GROMACS .gro file of N, CA, C and O in nm:
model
  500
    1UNK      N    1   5.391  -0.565   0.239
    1UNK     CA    2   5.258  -0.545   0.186
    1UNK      C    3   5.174  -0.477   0.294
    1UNK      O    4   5.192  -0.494   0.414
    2UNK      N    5   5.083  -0.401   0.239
    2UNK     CA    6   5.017  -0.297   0.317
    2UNK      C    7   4.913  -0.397   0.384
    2UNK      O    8   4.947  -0.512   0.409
    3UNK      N    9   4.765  -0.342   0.416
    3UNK     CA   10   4.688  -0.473   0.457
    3UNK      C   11   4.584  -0.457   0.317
    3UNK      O   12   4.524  -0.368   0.256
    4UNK      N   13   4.604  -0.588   0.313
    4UNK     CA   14   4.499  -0.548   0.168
    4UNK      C   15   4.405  -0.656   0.185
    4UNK      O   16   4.419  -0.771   0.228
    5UNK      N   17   4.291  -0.583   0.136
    5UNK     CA   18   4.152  -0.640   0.173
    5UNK      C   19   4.180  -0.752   0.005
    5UNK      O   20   4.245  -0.716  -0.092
    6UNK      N   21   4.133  -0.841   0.015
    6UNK     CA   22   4.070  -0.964  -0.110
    6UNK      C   23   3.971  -1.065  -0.052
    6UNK      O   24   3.976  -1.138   0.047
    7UNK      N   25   3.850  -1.037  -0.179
    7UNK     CA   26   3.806  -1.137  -0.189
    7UNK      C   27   3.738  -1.222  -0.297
    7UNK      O   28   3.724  -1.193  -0.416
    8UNK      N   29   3.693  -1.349  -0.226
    8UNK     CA   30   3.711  -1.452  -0.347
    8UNK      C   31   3.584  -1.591  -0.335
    8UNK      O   32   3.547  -1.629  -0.224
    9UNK      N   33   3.554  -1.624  -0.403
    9UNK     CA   34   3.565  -1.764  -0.384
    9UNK      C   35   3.606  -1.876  -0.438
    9UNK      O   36   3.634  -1.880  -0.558
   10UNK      N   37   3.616  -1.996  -0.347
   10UNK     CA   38   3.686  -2.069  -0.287
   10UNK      C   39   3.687  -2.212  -0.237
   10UNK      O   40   3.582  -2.229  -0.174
   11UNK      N   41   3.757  -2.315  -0.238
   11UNK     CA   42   3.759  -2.387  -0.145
   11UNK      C   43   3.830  -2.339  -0.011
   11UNK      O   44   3.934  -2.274  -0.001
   12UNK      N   45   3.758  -2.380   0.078
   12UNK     CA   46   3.795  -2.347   0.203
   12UNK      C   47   3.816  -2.449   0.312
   12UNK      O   48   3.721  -2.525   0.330
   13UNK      N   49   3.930  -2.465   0.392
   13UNK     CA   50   3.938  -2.561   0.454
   13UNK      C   51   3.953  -2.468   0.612
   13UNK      O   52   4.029  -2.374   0.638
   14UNK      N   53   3.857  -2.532   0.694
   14UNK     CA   54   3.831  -2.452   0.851
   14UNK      C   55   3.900  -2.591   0.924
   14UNK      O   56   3.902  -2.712   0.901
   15UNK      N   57   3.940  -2.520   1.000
   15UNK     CA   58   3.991  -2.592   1.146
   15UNK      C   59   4.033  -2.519   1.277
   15UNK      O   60   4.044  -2.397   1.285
   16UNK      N   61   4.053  -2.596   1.368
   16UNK     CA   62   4.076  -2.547   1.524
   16UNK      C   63   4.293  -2.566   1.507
   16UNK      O   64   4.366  -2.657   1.466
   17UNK      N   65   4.318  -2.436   1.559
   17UNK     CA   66   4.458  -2.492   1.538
   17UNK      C   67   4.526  -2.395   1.691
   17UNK      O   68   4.562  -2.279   1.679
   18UNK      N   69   4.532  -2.471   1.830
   18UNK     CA   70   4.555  -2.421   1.940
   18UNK      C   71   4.440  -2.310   1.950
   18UNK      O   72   4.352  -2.349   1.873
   19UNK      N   73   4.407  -2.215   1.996
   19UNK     CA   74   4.328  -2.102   2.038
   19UNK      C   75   4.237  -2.076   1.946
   19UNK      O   76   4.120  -2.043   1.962
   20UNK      N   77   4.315  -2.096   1.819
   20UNK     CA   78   4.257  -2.021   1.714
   20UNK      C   79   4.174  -2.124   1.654
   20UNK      O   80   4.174  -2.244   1.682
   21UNK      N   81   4.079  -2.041   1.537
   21UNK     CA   82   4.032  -2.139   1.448
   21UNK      C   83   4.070  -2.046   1.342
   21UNK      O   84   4.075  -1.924   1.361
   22UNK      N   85   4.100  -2.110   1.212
   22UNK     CA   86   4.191  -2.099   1.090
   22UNK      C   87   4.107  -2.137   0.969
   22UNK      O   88   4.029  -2.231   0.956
   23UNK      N   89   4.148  -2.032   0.874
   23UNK     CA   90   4.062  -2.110   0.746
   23UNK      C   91   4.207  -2.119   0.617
   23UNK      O   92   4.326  -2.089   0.622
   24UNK      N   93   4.153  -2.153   0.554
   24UNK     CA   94   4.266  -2.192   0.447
   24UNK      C   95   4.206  -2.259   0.308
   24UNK      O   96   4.119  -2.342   0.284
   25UNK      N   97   4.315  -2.166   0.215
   25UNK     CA   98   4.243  -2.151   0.045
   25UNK      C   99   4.376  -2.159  -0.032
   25UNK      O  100   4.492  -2.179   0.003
   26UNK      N  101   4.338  -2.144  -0.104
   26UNK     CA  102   4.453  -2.127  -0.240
   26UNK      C  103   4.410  -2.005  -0.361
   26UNK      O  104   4.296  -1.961  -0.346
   27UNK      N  105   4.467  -1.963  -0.445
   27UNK     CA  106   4.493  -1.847  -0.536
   27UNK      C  107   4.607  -1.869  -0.619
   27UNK      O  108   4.725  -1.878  -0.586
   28UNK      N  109   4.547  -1.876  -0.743
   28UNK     CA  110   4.690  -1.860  -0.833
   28UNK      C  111   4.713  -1.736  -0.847
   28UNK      O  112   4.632  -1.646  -0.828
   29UNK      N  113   4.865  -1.722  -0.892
   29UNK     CA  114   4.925  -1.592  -0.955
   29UNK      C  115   4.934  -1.557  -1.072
   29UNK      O  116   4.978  -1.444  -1.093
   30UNK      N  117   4.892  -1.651  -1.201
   30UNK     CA  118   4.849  -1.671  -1.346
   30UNK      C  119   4.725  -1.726  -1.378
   30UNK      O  120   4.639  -1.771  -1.302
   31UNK      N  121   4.725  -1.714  -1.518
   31UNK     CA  122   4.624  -1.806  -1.539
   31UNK      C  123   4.625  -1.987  -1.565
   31UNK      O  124   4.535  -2.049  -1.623
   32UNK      N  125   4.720  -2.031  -1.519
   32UNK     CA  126   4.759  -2.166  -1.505
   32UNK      C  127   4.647  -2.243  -1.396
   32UNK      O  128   4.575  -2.341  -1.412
   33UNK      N  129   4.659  -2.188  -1.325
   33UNK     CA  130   4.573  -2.223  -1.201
   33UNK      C  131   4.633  -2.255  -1.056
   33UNK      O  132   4.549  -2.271  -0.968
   34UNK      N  133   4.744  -2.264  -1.027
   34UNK     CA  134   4.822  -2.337  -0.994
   34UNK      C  135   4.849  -2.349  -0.812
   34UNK      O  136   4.930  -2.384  -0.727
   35UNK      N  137   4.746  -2.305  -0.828
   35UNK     CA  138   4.708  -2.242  -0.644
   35UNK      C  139   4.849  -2.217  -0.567
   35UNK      O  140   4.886  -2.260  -0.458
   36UNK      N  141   4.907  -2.143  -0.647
   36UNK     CA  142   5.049  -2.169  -0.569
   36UNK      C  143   5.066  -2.018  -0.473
   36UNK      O  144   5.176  -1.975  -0.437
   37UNK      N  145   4.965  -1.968  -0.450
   37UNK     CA  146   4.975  -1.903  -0.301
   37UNK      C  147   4.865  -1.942  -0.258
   37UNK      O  148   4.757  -1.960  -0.313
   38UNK      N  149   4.924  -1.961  -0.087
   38UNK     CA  150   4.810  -1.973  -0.010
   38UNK      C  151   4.754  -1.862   0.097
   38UNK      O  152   4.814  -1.773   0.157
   39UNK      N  153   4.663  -1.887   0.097
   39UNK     CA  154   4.560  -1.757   0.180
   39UNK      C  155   4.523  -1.844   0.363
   39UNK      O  156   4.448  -1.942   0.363
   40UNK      N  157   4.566  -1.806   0.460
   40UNK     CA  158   4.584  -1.849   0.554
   40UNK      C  159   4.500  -1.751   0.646
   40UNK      O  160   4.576  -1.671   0.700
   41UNK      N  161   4.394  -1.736   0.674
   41UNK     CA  162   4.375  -1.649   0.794
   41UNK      C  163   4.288  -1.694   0.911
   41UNK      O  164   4.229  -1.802   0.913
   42UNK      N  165   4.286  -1.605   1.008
   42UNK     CA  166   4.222  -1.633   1.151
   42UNK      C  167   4.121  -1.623   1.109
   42UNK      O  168   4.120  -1.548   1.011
   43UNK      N  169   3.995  -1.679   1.145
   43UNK     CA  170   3.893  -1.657   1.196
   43UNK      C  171   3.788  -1.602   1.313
   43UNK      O  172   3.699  -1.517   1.324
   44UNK      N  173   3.859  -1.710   1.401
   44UNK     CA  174   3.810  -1.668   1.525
   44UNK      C  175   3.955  -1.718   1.674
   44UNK      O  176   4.015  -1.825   1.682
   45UNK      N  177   3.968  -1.620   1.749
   45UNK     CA  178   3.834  -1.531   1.791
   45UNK      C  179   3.900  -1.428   1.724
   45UNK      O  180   4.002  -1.409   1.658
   46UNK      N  181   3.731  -1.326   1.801
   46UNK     CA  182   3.743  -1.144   1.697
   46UNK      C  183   3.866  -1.120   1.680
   46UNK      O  184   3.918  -1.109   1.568
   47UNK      N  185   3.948  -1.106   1.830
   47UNK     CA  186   4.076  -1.010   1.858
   47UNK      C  187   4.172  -1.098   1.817
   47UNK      O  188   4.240  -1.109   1.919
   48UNK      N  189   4.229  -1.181   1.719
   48UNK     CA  190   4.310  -1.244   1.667
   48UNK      C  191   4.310  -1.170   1.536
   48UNK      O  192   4.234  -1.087   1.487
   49UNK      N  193   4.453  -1.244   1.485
   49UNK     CA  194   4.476  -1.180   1.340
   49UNK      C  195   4.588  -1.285   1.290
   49UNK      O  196   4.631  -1.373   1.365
   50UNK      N  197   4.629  -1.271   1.169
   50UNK     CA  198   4.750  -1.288   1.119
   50UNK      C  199   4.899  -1.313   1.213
   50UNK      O  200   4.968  -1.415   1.213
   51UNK      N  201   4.916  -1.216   1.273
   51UNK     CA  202   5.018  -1.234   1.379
   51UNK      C  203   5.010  -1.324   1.470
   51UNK      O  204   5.117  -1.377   1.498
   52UNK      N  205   4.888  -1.372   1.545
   52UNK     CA  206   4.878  -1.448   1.628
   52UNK      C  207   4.959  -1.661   1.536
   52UNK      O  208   5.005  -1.764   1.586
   53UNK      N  209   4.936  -1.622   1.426
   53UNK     CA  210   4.962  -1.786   1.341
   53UNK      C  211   5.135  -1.750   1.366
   53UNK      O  212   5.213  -1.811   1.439
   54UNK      N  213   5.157  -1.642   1.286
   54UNK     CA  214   5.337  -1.665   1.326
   54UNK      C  215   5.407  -1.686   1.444
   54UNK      O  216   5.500  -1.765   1.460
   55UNK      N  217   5.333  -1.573   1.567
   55UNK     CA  218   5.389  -1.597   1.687
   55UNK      C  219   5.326  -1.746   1.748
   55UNK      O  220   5.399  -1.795   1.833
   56UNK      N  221   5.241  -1.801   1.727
   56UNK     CA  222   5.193  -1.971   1.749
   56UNK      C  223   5.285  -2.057   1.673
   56UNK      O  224   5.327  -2.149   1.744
   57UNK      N  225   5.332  -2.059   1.548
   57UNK     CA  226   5.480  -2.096   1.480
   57UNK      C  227   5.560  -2.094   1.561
   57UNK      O  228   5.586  -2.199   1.618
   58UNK      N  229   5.630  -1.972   1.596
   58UNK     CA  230   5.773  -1.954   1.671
   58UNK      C  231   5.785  -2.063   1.819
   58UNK      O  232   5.879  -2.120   1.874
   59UNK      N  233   5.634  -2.054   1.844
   59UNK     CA  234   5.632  -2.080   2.002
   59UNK      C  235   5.693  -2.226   2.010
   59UNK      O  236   5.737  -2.281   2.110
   60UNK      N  237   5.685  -2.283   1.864
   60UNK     CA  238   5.705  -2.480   1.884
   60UNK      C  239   5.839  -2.505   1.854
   60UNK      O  240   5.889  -2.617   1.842
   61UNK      N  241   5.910  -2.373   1.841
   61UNK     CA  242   6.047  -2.433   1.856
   61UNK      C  243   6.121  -2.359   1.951
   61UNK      O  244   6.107  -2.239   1.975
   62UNK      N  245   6.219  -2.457   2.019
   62UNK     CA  246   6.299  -2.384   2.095
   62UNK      C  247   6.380  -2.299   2.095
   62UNK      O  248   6.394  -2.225   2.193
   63UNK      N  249   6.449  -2.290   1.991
   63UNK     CA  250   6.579  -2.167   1.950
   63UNK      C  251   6.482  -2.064   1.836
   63UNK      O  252   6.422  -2.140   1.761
   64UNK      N  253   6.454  -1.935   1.807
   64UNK     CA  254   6.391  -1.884   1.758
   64UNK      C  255   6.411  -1.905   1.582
   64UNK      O  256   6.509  -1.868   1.517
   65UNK      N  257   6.270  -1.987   1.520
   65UNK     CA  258   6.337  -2.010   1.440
   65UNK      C  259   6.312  -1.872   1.284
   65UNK      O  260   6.284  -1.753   1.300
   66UNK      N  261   6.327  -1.914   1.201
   66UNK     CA  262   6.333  -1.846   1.060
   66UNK      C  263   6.204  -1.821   1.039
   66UNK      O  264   6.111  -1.871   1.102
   67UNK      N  265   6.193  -1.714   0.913
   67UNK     CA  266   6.011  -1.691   0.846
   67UNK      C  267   6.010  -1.771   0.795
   67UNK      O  268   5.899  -1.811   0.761
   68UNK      N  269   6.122  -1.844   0.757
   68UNK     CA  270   6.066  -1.959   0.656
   68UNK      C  271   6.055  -2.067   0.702
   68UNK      O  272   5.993  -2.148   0.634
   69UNK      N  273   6.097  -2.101   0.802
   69UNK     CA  274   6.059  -2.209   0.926
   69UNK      C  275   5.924  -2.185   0.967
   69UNK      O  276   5.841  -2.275   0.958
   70UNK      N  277   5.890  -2.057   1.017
   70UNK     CA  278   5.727  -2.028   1.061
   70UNK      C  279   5.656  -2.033   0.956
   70UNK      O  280   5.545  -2.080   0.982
   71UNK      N  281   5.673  -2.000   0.823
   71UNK     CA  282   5.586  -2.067   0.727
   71UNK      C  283   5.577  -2.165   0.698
   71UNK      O  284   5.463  -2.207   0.681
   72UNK      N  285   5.671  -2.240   0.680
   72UNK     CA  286   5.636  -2.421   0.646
   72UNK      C  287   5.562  -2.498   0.771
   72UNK      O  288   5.502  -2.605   0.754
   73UNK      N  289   5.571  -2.437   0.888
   73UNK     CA  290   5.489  -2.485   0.982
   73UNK      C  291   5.331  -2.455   0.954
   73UNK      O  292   5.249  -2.547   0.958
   74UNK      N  293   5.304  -2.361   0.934
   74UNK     CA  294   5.182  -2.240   0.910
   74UNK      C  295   5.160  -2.350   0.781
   74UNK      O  296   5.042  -2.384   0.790
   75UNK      N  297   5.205  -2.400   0.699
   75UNK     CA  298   5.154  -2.486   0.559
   75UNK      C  299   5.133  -2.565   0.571
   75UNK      O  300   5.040  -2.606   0.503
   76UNK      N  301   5.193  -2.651   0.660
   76UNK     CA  302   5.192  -2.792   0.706
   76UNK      C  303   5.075  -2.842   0.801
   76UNK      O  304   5.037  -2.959   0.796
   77UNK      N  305   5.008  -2.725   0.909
   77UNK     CA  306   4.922  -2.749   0.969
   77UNK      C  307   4.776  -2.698   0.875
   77UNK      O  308   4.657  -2.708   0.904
   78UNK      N  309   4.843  -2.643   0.757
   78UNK     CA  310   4.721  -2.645   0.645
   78UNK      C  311   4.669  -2.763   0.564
   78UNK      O  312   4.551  -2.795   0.555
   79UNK      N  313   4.767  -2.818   0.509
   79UNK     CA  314   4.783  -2.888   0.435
   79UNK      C  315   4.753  -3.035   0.478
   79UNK      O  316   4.726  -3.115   0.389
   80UNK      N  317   4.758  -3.086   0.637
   80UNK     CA  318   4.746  -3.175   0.750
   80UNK      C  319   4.596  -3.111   0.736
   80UNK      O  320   4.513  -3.183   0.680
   81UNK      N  321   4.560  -2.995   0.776
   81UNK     CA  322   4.391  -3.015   0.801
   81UNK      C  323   4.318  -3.035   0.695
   81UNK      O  324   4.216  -3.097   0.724
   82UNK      N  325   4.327  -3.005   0.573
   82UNK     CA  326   4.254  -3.055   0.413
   82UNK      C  327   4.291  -3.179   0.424
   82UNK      O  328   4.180  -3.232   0.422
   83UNK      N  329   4.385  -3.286   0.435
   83UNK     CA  330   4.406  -3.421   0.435
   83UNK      C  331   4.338  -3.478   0.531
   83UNK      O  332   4.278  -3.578   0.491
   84UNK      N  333   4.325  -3.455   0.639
   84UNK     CA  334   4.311  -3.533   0.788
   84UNK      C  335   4.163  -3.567   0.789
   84UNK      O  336   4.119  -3.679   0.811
   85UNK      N  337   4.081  -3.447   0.761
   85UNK     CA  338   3.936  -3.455   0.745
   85UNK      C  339   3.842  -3.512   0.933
   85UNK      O  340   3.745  -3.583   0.961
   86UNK      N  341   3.915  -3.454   0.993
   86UNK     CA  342   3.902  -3.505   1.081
   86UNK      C  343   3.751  -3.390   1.149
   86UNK      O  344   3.717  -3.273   1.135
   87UNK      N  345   3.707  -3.494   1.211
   87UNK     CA  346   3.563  -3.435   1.276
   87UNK      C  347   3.537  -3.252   1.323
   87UNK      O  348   3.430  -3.191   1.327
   88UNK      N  349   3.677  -3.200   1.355
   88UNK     CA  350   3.647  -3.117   1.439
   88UNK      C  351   3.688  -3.000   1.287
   88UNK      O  352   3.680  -2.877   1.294
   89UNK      N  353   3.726  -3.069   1.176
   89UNK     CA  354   3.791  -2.981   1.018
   89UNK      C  355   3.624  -2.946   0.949
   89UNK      O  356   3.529  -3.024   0.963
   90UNK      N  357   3.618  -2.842   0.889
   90UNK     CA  358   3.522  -2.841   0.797
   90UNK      C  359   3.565  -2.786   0.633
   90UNK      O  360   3.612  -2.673   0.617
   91UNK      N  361   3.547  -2.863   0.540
   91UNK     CA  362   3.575  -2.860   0.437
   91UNK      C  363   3.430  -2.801   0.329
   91UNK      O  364   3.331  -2.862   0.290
   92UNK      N  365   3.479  -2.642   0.304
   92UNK     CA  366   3.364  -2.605   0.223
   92UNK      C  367   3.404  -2.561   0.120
   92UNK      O  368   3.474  -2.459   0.112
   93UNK      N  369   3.360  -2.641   0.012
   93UNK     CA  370   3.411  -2.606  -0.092
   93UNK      C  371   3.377  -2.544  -0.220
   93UNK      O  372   3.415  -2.585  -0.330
   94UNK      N  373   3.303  -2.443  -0.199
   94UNK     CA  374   3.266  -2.307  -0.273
   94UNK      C  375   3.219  -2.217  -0.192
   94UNK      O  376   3.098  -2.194  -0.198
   95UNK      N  377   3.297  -2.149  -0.103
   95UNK     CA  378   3.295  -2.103   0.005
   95UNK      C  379   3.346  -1.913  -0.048
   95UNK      O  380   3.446  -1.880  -0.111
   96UNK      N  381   3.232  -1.817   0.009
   96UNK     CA  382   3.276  -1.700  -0.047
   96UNK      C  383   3.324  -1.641   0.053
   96UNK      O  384   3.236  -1.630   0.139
   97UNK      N  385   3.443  -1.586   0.091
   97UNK     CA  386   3.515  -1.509   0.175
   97UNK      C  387   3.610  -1.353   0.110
   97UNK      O  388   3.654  -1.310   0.003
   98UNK      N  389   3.598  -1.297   0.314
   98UNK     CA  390   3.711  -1.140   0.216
   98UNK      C  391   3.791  -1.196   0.350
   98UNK      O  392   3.758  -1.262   0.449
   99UNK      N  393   3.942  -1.118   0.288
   99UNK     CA  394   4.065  -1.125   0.363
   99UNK      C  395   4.106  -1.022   0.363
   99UNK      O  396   4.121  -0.955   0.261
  100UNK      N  397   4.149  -0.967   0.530
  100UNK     CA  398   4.199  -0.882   0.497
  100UNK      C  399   4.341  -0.936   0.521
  100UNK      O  400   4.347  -1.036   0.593
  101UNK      N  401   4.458  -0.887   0.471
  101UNK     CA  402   4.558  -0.967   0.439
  101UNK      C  403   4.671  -0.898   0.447
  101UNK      O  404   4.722  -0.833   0.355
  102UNK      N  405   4.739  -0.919   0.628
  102UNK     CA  406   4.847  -0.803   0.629
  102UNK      C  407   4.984  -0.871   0.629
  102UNK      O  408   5.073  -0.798   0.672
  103UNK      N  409   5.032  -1.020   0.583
  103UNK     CA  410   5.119  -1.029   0.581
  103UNK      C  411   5.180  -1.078   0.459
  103UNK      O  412   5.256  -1.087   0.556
  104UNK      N  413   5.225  -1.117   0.355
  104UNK     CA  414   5.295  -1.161   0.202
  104UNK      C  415   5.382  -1.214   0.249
  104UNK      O  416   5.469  -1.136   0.288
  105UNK      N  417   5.407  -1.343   0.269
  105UNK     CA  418   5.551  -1.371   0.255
  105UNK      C  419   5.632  -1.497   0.136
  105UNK      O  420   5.592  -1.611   0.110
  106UNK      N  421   5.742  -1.431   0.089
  106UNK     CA  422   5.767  -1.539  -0.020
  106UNK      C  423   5.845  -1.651   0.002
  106UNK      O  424   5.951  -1.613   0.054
  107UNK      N  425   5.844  -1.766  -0.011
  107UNK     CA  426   5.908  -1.910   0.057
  107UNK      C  427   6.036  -1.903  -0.061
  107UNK      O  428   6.023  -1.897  -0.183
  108UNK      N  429   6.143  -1.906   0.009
  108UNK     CA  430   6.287  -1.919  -0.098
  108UNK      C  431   6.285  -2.062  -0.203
  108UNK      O  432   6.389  -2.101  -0.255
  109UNK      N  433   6.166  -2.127  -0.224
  109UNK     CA  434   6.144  -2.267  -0.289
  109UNK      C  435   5.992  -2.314  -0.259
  109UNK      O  436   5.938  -2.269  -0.158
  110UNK      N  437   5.912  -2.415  -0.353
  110UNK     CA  438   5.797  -2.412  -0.340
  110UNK      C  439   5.783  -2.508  -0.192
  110UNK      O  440   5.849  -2.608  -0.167
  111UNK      N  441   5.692  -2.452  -0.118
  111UNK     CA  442   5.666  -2.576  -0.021
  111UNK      C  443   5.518  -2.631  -0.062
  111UNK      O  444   5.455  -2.539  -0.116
  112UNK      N  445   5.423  -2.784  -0.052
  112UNK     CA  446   5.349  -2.734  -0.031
  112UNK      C  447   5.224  -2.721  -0.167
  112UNK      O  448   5.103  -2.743  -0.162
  113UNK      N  449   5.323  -2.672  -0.301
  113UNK     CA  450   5.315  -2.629  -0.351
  113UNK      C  451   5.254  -2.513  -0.407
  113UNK      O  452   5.178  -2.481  -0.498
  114UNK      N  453   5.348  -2.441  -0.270
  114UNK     CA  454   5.297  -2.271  -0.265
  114UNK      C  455   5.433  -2.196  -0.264
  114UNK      O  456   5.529  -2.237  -0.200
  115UNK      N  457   5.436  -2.091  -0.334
  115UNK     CA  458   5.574  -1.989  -0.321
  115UNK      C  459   5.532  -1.902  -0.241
  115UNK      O  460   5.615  -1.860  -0.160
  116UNK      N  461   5.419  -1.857  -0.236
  116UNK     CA  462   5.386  -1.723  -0.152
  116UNK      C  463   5.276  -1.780  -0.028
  116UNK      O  464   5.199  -1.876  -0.034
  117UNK      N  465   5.294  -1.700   0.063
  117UNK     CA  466   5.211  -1.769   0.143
  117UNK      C  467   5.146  -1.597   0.226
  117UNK      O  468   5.226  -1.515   0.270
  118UNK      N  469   5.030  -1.582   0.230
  118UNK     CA  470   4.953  -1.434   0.284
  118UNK      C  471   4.897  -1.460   0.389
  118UNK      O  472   4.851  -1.574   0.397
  119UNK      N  473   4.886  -1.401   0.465
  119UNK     CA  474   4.815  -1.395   0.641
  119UNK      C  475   4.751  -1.310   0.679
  119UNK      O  476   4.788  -1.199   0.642
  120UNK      N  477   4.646  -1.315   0.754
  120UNK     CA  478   4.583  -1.179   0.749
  120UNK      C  479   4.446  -1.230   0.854
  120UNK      O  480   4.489  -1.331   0.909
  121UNK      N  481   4.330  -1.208   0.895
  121UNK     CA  482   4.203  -1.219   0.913
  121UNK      C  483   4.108  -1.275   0.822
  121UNK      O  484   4.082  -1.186   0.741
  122UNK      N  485   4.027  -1.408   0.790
  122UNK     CA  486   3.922  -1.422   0.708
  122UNK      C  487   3.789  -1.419   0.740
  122UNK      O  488   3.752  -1.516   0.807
  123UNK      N  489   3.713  -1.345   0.715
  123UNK     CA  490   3.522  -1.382   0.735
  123UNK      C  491   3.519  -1.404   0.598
  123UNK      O  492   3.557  -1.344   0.498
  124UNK      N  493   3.422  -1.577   0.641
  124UNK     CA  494   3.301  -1.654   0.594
  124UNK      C  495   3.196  -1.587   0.579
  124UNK      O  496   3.133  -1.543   0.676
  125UNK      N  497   3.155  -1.565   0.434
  125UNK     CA  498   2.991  -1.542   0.386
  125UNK      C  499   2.878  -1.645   0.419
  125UNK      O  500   2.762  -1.624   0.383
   0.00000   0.00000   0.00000
């Protein structure tokens, strides 16, 4: 996928995740609703992006692992910050954001309950 700009609104779940701070949404692919891709991007800082979450993935395991290993990590520290609610998380939930969105990747099974999972840069309205 090329980088493709989307935007939306949203629930949005913000958090601090190592260096970065991270926001995180959902999007269905029908009209079911079924939030079954998730929208994952950096926030801050400026010079971060998309790439910086995968190569922060790879870094926690020792033998280099799979995309689909770096995504279920990348979901899991999503999915942990909407649950955890913890002081330093902010949970906004009609939150209008654009993404620009340079990575697509499809999970060989739902994790999560997401098949697709996109990466990219997000600014908060």
């Amino acid at each position: 996928m090329a980088n493709a700009l989307r935007s939306a609104r949203s629930r949005l779940t913000v958090f601090p995740l190592e260096d970065l701070t991270v926001a995180y949404t959902t999007q269905s692919s029908d009209s079911r609703g079924l939030g079954d891709i998730a929208v994952v991007g950096v926030v801050e800082p400026d010079n971060a992006n998309g790439d910086h979450l995968w190569r922060l993935a790879a870094s926690m395991y020792a033998n280099p692992p799979t995309g689909q290993v770096q995504a279920r990590w990348i979901l899991t520290q999503c999915t942990r910050a909407r649950i955890a609610k913890a002081p330093s998380h902010r949970d906004l939930p009609d939150a209008t954001w654009t993404g620009d969105l340079s990575r697509e990747f499809r999970l060989d099974a739902l994790y999560a309950n997401h098949a697709t999972l996109l990466t990219g840069r997000l600014s908060i309205e």
